[in-house]
């Protein structure tokens, strides 16, 4: 039986690799990932897989190795990344995460609408990796 990992999905620059480093306990610098990276506890999906509709099938197939799927939206960037209802294709719990929380609070409503449109159910977790806020609540939800 394969080890189940936390799949992290989101557009480029939304903090996927940095969040994966935190969950895995890795302290090195985050680098742009070109391929799926299987960490000890995570599966980091490159943003290009989400941004290219023909790559969505690879995300869906990789979800068989997931215990949860985290769908990230970046509060500092109002970029629509997920197709409508995308969260509904996964057979694992999907958790909505708003990264960069507090950087542009006026975009919070947009982020929530983006997650709802993608089919992610509440609650949504607001995290800020540079300030290390919201991580405890997210980690509790993943248990």
mmCIF file with all atom_site columns, C-alpha atoms in Angstrom:
data_model
loop_
_atom_site.group_PDB
_atom_site.id
_atom_site.type_symbol
_atom_site.label_atom_id
_atom_site.label_alt_id
_atom_site.label_comp_id
_atom_site.label_asym_id
_atom_site.label_entity_id
_atom_site.label_seq_id
_atom_site.pdbx_PDB_ins_code
_atom_site.Cartn_x
_atom_site.Cartn_y
_atom_site.Cartn_z
_atom_site.occupancy
_atom_site.B_iso_or_equiv
_atom_site.pdbx_formal_charge
_atom_site.auth_seq_id
_atom_site.auth_comp_id
_atom_site.auth_asym_id
_atom_site.auth_atom_id
_atom_site.pdbx_PDB_model_num
ATOM 1   C CA . UNK A 1 1   ? 0.000   0.000  0.000   1.00 0.00 ? 1   UNK A CA 1
ATOM 2   C CA . UNK A 1 2   ? 1.304   3.441  -0.932  1.00 0.00 ? 2   UNK A CA 1
ATOM 3   C CA . UNK A 1 3   ? 1.943   6.104  1.657   1.00 0.00 ? 3   UNK A CA 1
ATOM 4   C CA . UNK A 1 4   ? -0.735  8.796  1.449   1.00 0.00 ? 4   UNK A CA 1
ATOM 5   C CA . UNK A 1 5   ? 0.502   12.384 1.229   1.00 0.00 ? 5   UNK A CA 1
ATOM 6   C CA . UNK A 1 6   ? -1.037  15.832 1.436   1.00 0.00 ? 6   UNK A CA 1
ATOM 7   C CA . UNK A 1 7   ? -1.418  17.103 -2.128  1.00 0.00 ? 7   UNK A CA 1
ATOM 8   C CA . UNK A 1 8   ? -0.779  20.844 -2.492  1.00 0.00 ? 8   UNK A CA 1
ATOM 9   C CA . UNK A 1 9   ? -2.302  22.525 -5.558  1.00 0.00 ? 9   UNK A CA 1
ATOM 10  C CA . UNK A 1 10  ? -2.249  26.188 -6.539  1.00 0.00 ? 10  UNK A CA 1
ATOM 11  C CA . UNK A 1 11  ? -1.082  28.739 -9.078  1.00 0.00 ? 11  UNK A CA 1
ATOM 12  C CA . UNK A 1 12  ? 2.581   29.655 -9.416  1.00 0.00 ? 12  UNK A CA 1
ATOM 13  C CA . UNK A 1 13  ? 3.793   31.903 -6.613  1.00 0.00 ? 13  UNK A CA 1
ATOM 14  C CA . UNK A 1 14  ? 1.014   30.959 -4.179  1.00 0.00 ? 14  UNK A CA 1
ATOM 15  C CA . UNK A 1 15  ? 3.378   29.357 -1.649  1.00 0.00 ? 15  UNK A CA 1
ATOM 16  C CA . UNK A 1 16  ? 2.936   25.652 -2.408  1.00 0.00 ? 16  UNK A CA 1
ATOM 17  C CA . UNK A 1 17  ? 6.579   24.671 -2.041  1.00 0.00 ? 17  UNK A CA 1
ATOM 18  C CA . UNK A 1 18  ? 7.068   26.847 1.042   1.00 0.00 ? 18  UNK A CA 1
ATOM 19  C CA . UNK A 1 19  ? 4.029   25.250 2.674   1.00 0.00 ? 19  UNK A CA 1
ATOM 20  C CA . UNK A 1 20  ? 5.308   21.784 1.725   1.00 0.00 ? 20  UNK A CA 1
ATOM 21  C CA . UNK A 1 21  ? 8.632   22.635 3.384   1.00 0.00 ? 21  UNK A CA 1
ATOM 22  C CA . UNK A 1 22  ? 6.836   23.659 6.586   1.00 0.00 ? 22  UNK A CA 1
ATOM 23  C CA . UNK A 1 23  ? 4.709   20.483 6.658   1.00 0.00 ? 23  UNK A CA 1
ATOM 24  C CA . UNK A 1 24  ? 7.748   18.277 5.945   1.00 0.00 ? 24  UNK A CA 1
ATOM 25  C CA . UNK A 1 25  ? 9.935   20.103 8.492   1.00 0.00 ? 25  UNK A CA 1
ATOM 26  C CA . UNK A 1 26  ? 12.454  21.137 5.824   1.00 0.00 ? 26  UNK A CA 1
ATOM 27  C CA . UNK A 1 27  ? 14.341  24.373 6.516   1.00 0.00 ? 27  UNK A CA 1
ATOM 28  C CA . UNK A 1 28  ? 16.160  24.902 3.218   1.00 0.00 ? 28  UNK A CA 1
ATOM 29  C CA . UNK A 1 29  ? 15.252  27.534 0.635   1.00 0.00 ? 29  UNK A CA 1
ATOM 30  C CA . UNK A 1 30  ? 12.201  26.995 -1.551  1.00 0.00 ? 30  UNK A CA 1
ATOM 31  C CA . UNK A 1 31  ? 12.848  26.716 -5.279  1.00 0.00 ? 31  UNK A CA 1
ATOM 32  C CA . UNK A 1 32  ? 10.492  26.726 -8.197  1.00 0.00 ? 32  UNK A CA 1
ATOM 33  C CA . UNK A 1 33  ? 9.380   23.150 -8.908  1.00 0.00 ? 33  UNK A CA 1
ATOM 34  C CA . UNK A 1 34  ? 9.074   21.877 -12.468 1.00 0.00 ? 34  UNK A CA 1
ATOM 35  C CA . UNK A 1 35  ? 7.726   18.412 -11.695 1.00 0.00 ? 35  UNK A CA 1
ATOM 36  C CA . UNK A 1 36  ? 5.639   16.844 -8.955  1.00 0.00 ? 36  UNK A CA 1
ATOM 37  C CA . UNK A 1 37  ? 7.740   16.549 -5.827  1.00 0.00 ? 37  UNK A CA 1
ATOM 38  C CA . UNK A 1 38  ? 6.968   13.714 -3.430  1.00 0.00 ? 38  UNK A CA 1
ATOM 39  C CA . UNK A 1 39  ? 8.069   14.859 0.018   1.00 0.00 ? 39  UNK A CA 1
ATOM 40  C CA . UNK A 1 40  ? 7.902   12.874 3.226   1.00 0.00 ? 40  UNK A CA 1
ATOM 41  C CA . UNK A 1 41  ? 4.347   14.064 3.940   1.00 0.00 ? 41  UNK A CA 1
ATOM 42  C CA . UNK A 1 42  ? 3.417   16.109 0.873   1.00 0.00 ? 42  UNK A CA 1
ATOM 43  C CA . UNK A 1 43  ? 2.928   15.983 -2.873  1.00 0.00 ? 43  UNK A CA 1
ATOM 44  C CA . UNK A 1 44  ? 3.836   19.394 -4.322  1.00 0.00 ? 44  UNK A CA 1
ATOM 45  C CA . UNK A 1 45  ? 2.132   19.984 -7.686  1.00 0.00 ? 45  UNK A CA 1
ATOM 46  C CA . UNK A 1 46  ? 3.779   22.646 -9.894  1.00 0.00 ? 46  UNK A CA 1
ATOM 47  C CA . UNK A 1 47  ? 1.595   25.625 -10.752 1.00 0.00 ? 47  UNK A CA 1
ATOM 48  C CA . UNK A 1 48  ? 1.992   24.963 -14.471 1.00 0.00 ? 48  UNK A CA 1
ATOM 49  C CA . UNK A 1 49  ? -0.039  21.745 -14.043 1.00 0.00 ? 49  UNK A CA 1
ATOM 50  C CA . UNK A 1 50  ? -2.977  23.845 -12.879 1.00 0.00 ? 50  UNK A CA 1
ATOM 51  C CA . UNK A 1 51  ? -2.456  26.660 -15.360 1.00 0.00 ? 51  UNK A CA 1
ATOM 52  C CA . UNK A 1 52  ? -2.475  24.273 -18.361 1.00 0.00 ? 52  UNK A CA 1
ATOM 53  C CA . UNK A 1 53  ? -5.917  22.643 -18.740 1.00 0.00 ? 53  UNK A CA 1
ATOM 54  C CA . UNK A 1 54  ? -4.480  19.644 -20.583 1.00 0.00 ? 54  UNK A CA 1
ATOM 55  C CA . UNK A 1 55  ? -2.363  18.870 -17.461 1.00 0.00 ? 55  UNK A CA 1
ATOM 56  C CA . UNK A 1 56  ? -5.386  18.627 -15.125 1.00 0.00 ? 56  UNK A CA 1
ATOM 57  C CA . UNK A 1 57  ? -5.627  14.893 -15.799 1.00 0.00 ? 57  UNK A CA 1
ATOM 58  C CA . UNK A 1 58  ? -2.178  14.460 -14.219 1.00 0.00 ? 58  UNK A CA 1
ATOM 59  C CA . UNK A 1 59  ? -3.289  16.259 -11.055 1.00 0.00 ? 59  UNK A CA 1
ATOM 60  C CA . UNK A 1 60  ? -6.399  14.084 -10.865 1.00 0.00 ? 60  UNK A CA 1
ATOM 61  C CA . UNK A 1 61  ? -4.380  10.890 -11.403 1.00 0.00 ? 61  UNK A CA 1
ATOM 62  C CA . UNK A 1 62  ? -1.801  11.876 -8.768  1.00 0.00 ? 62  UNK A CA 1
ATOM 63  C CA . UNK A 1 63  ? -4.586  12.388 -6.219  1.00 0.00 ? 63  UNK A CA 1
ATOM 64  C CA . UNK A 1 64  ? -4.716  8.616  -5.748  1.00 0.00 ? 64  UNK A CA 1
ATOM 65  C CA . UNK A 1 65  ? -1.577  9.072  -3.608  1.00 0.00 ? 65  UNK A CA 1
ATOM 66  C CA . UNK A 1 66  ? -3.226  11.783 -1.481  1.00 0.00 ? 66  UNK A CA 1
ATOM 67  C CA . UNK A 1 67  ? -4.878  11.745 1.918   1.00 0.00 ? 67  UNK A CA 1
ATOM 68  C CA . UNK A 1 68  ? -6.047  15.368 1.483   1.00 0.00 ? 68  UNK A CA 1
ATOM 69  C CA . UNK A 1 69  ? -5.848  18.022 -1.213  1.00 0.00 ? 69  UNK A CA 1
ATOM 70  C CA . UNK A 1 70  ? -5.007  21.597 -0.292  1.00 0.00 ? 70  UNK A CA 1
ATOM 71  C CA . UNK A 1 71  ? -6.184  24.121 -2.876  1.00 0.00 ? 71  UNK A CA 1
ATOM 72  C CA . UNK A 1 72  ? -4.322  27.403 -2.450  1.00 0.00 ? 72  UNK A CA 1
ATOM 73  C CA . UNK A 1 73  ? -5.258  30.910 -3.531  1.00 0.00 ? 73  UNK A CA 1
ATOM 74  C CA . UNK A 1 74  ? -2.921  33.841 -2.991  1.00 0.00 ? 74  UNK A CA 1
ATOM 75  C CA . UNK A 1 75  ? -4.476  36.867 -1.302  1.00 0.00 ? 75  UNK A CA 1
ATOM 76  C CA . UNK A 1 76  ? -1.909  39.192 -2.855  1.00 0.00 ? 76  UNK A CA 1
ATOM 77  C CA . UNK A 1 77  ? -2.789  38.132 -6.415  1.00 0.00 ? 77  UNK A CA 1
ATOM 78  C CA . UNK A 1 78  ? -6.302  38.185 -7.880  1.00 0.00 ? 78  UNK A CA 1
ATOM 79  C CA . UNK A 1 79  ? -5.708  35.545 -10.513 1.00 0.00 ? 79  UNK A CA 1
ATOM 80  C CA . UNK A 1 80  ? -8.408  33.022 -11.391 1.00 0.00 ? 80  UNK A CA 1
ATOM 81  C CA . UNK A 1 81  ? -6.703  29.643 -11.526 1.00 0.00 ? 81  UNK A CA 1
ATOM 82  C CA . UNK A 1 82  ? -9.253  26.895 -10.902 1.00 0.00 ? 82  UNK A CA 1
ATOM 83  C CA . UNK A 1 83  ? -11.945 25.781 -13.318 1.00 0.00 ? 83  UNK A CA 1
ATOM 84  C CA . UNK A 1 84  ? -15.487 25.768 -11.903 1.00 0.00 ? 84  UNK A CA 1
ATOM 85  C CA . UNK A 1 85  ? -16.149 22.710 -9.745  1.00 0.00 ? 85  UNK A CA 1
ATOM 86  C CA . UNK A 1 86  ? -12.543 21.456 -9.924  1.00 0.00 ? 86  UNK A CA 1
ATOM 87  C CA . UNK A 1 87  ? -12.523 20.326 -6.263  1.00 0.00 ? 87  UNK A CA 1
ATOM 88  C CA . UNK A 1 88  ? -15.378 17.925 -6.966  1.00 0.00 ? 88  UNK A CA 1
ATOM 89  C CA . UNK A 1 89  ? -13.163 15.600 -9.049  1.00 0.00 ? 89  UNK A CA 1
ATOM 90  C CA . UNK A 1 90  ? -11.167 14.513 -5.996  1.00 0.00 ? 90  UNK A CA 1
ATOM 91  C CA . UNK A 1 91  ? -12.194 11.585 -3.796  1.00 0.00 ? 91  UNK A CA 1
ATOM 92  C CA . UNK A 1 92  ? -10.208 12.928 -0.840  1.00 0.00 ? 92  UNK A CA 1
ATOM 93  C CA . UNK A 1 93  ? -11.093 15.828 1.480   1.00 0.00 ? 93  UNK A CA 1
ATOM 94  C CA . UNK A 1 94  ? -10.320 19.164 -0.184  1.00 0.00 ? 94  UNK A CA 1
ATOM 95  C CA . UNK A 1 95  ? -9.262  22.049 2.063   1.00 0.00 ? 95  UNK A CA 1
ATOM 96  C CA . UNK A 1 96  ? -9.201  25.664 0.922   1.00 0.00 ? 96  UNK A CA 1
ATOM 97  C CA . UNK A 1 97  ? -6.167  27.693 1.967   1.00 0.00 ? 97  UNK A CA 1
ATOM 98  C CA . UNK A 1 98  ? -5.739  31.436 1.494   1.00 0.00 ? 98  UNK A CA 1
ATOM 99  C CA . UNK A 1 99  ? -2.022  32.244 1.526   1.00 0.00 ? 99  UNK A CA 1
ATOM 100 C CA . UNK A 1 100 ? -0.434  35.622 2.176   1.00 0.00 ? 100 UNK A CA 1
ATOM 101 C CA . UNK A 1 101 ? -3.212  36.364 4.646   1.00 0.00 ? 101 UNK A CA 1
ATOM 102 C CA . UNK A 1 102 ? -3.121  39.930 5.877   1.00 0.00 ? 102 UNK A CA 1
ATOM 103 C CA . UNK A 1 103 ? -1.089  41.251 2.948   1.00 0.00 ? 103 UNK A CA 1
ATOM 104 C CA . UNK A 1 104 ? -4.114  42.507 0.990   1.00 0.00 ? 104 UNK A CA 1
ATOM 105 C CA . UNK A 1 105 ? -7.199  41.974 3.183   1.00 0.00 ? 105 UNK A CA 1
ATOM 106 C CA . UNK A 1 106 ? -9.388  43.747 0.611   1.00 0.00 ? 106 UNK A CA 1
ATOM 107 C CA . UNK A 1 107 ? -8.913  40.672 -1.651  1.00 0.00 ? 107 UNK A CA 1
ATOM 108 C CA . UNK A 1 108 ? -10.220 38.205 0.939   1.00 0.00 ? 108 UNK A CA 1
ATOM 109 C CA . UNK A 1 109 ? -13.755 38.186 -0.515  1.00 0.00 ? 109 UNK A CA 1
ATOM 110 C CA . UNK A 1 110 ? -12.357 37.471 -3.981  1.00 0.00 ? 110 UNK A CA 1
ATOM 111 C CA . UNK A 1 111 ? -10.311 34.535 -2.606  1.00 0.00 ? 111 UNK A CA 1
ATOM 112 C CA . UNK A 1 112 ? -13.353 33.057 -0.877  1.00 0.00 ? 112 UNK A CA 1
ATOM 113 C CA . UNK A 1 113 ? -15.452 33.383 -4.058  1.00 0.00 ? 113 UNK A CA 1
ATOM 114 C CA . UNK A 1 114 ? -12.656 31.687 -6.051  1.00 0.00 ? 114 UNK A CA 1
ATOM 115 C CA . UNK A 1 115 ? -12.605 28.724 -3.650  1.00 0.00 ? 115 UNK A CA 1
ATOM 116 C CA . UNK A 1 116 ? -16.418 28.449 -3.610  1.00 0.00 ? 116 UNK A CA 1
ATOM 117 C CA . UNK A 1 117 ? -16.556 28.571 -7.411  1.00 0.00 ? 117 UNK A CA 1
ATOM 118 C CA . UNK A 1 118 ? -13.974 25.760 -7.531  1.00 0.00 ? 118 UNK A CA 1
ATOM 119 C CA . UNK A 1 119 ? -16.243 23.676 -5.278  1.00 0.00 ? 119 UNK A CA 1
ATOM 120 C CA . UNK A 1 120 ? -14.217 23.881 -2.052  1.00 0.00 ? 120 UNK A CA 1
ATOM 121 C CA . UNK A 1 121 ? -16.376 23.863 1.067   1.00 0.00 ? 121 UNK A CA 1
ATOM 122 C CA . UNK A 1 122 ? -15.801 26.014 4.130   1.00 0.00 ? 122 UNK A CA 1
ATOM 123 C CA . UNK A 1 123 ? -13.992 26.436 6.455   1.00 0.00 ? 123 UNK A CA 1
ATOM 124 C CA . UNK A 1 124 ? -11.123 28.127 4.661   1.00 0.00 ? 124 UNK A CA 1
ATOM 125 C CA . UNK A 1 125 ? -7.765  28.514 6.360   1.00 0.00 ? 125 UNK A CA 1
ATOM 126 C CA . UNK A 1 126 ? -5.906  31.823 6.250   1.00 0.00 ? 126 UNK A CA 1
ATOM 127 C CA . UNK A 1 127 ? -2.152  31.389 6.554   1.00 0.00 ? 127 UNK A CA 1
ATOM 128 C CA . UNK A 1 128 ? 0.867   33.635 6.257   1.00 0.00 ? 128 UNK A CA 1
ATOM 129 C CA . UNK A 1 129 ? 4.105   31.679 5.955   1.00 0.00 ? 129 UNK A CA 1
ATOM 130 C CA . UNK A 1 130 ? 6.431   34.642 6.493   1.00 0.00 ? 130 UNK A CA 1
ATOM 131 C CA . UNK A 1 131 ? 4.687   35.504 9.769   1.00 0.00 ? 131 UNK A CA 1
ATOM 132 C CA . UNK A 1 132 ? 3.908   31.848 10.603  1.00 0.00 ? 132 UNK A CA 1
ATOM 133 C CA . UNK A 1 133 ? 0.228   32.588 11.273  1.00 0.00 ? 133 UNK A CA 1
ATOM 134 C CA . UNK A 1 134 ? -2.662  30.186 10.737  1.00 0.00 ? 134 UNK A CA 1
ATOM 135 C CA . UNK A 1 135 ? -0.451  27.113 10.411  1.00 0.00 ? 135 UNK A CA 1
ATOM 136 C CA . UNK A 1 136 ? -1.554  25.526 13.688  1.00 0.00 ? 136 UNK A CA 1
ATOM 137 C CA . UNK A 1 137 ? -5.224  25.573 12.643  1.00 0.00 ? 137 UNK A CA 1
ATOM 138 C CA . UNK A 1 138 ? -4.385  24.102 9.239   1.00 0.00 ? 138 UNK A CA 1
ATOM 139 C CA . UNK A 1 139 ? -2.275  21.327 10.771  1.00 0.00 ? 139 UNK A CA 1
ATOM 140 C CA . UNK A 1 140 ? -5.154  20.437 13.130  1.00 0.00 ? 140 UNK A CA 1
ATOM 141 C CA . UNK A 1 141 ? -7.507  20.153 10.149  1.00 0.00 ? 141 UNK A CA 1
ATOM 142 C CA . UNK A 1 142 ? -5.095  17.755 8.448   1.00 0.00 ? 142 UNK A CA 1
ATOM 143 C CA . UNK A 1 143 ? -5.066  15.298 11.363  1.00 0.00 ? 143 UNK A CA 1
#
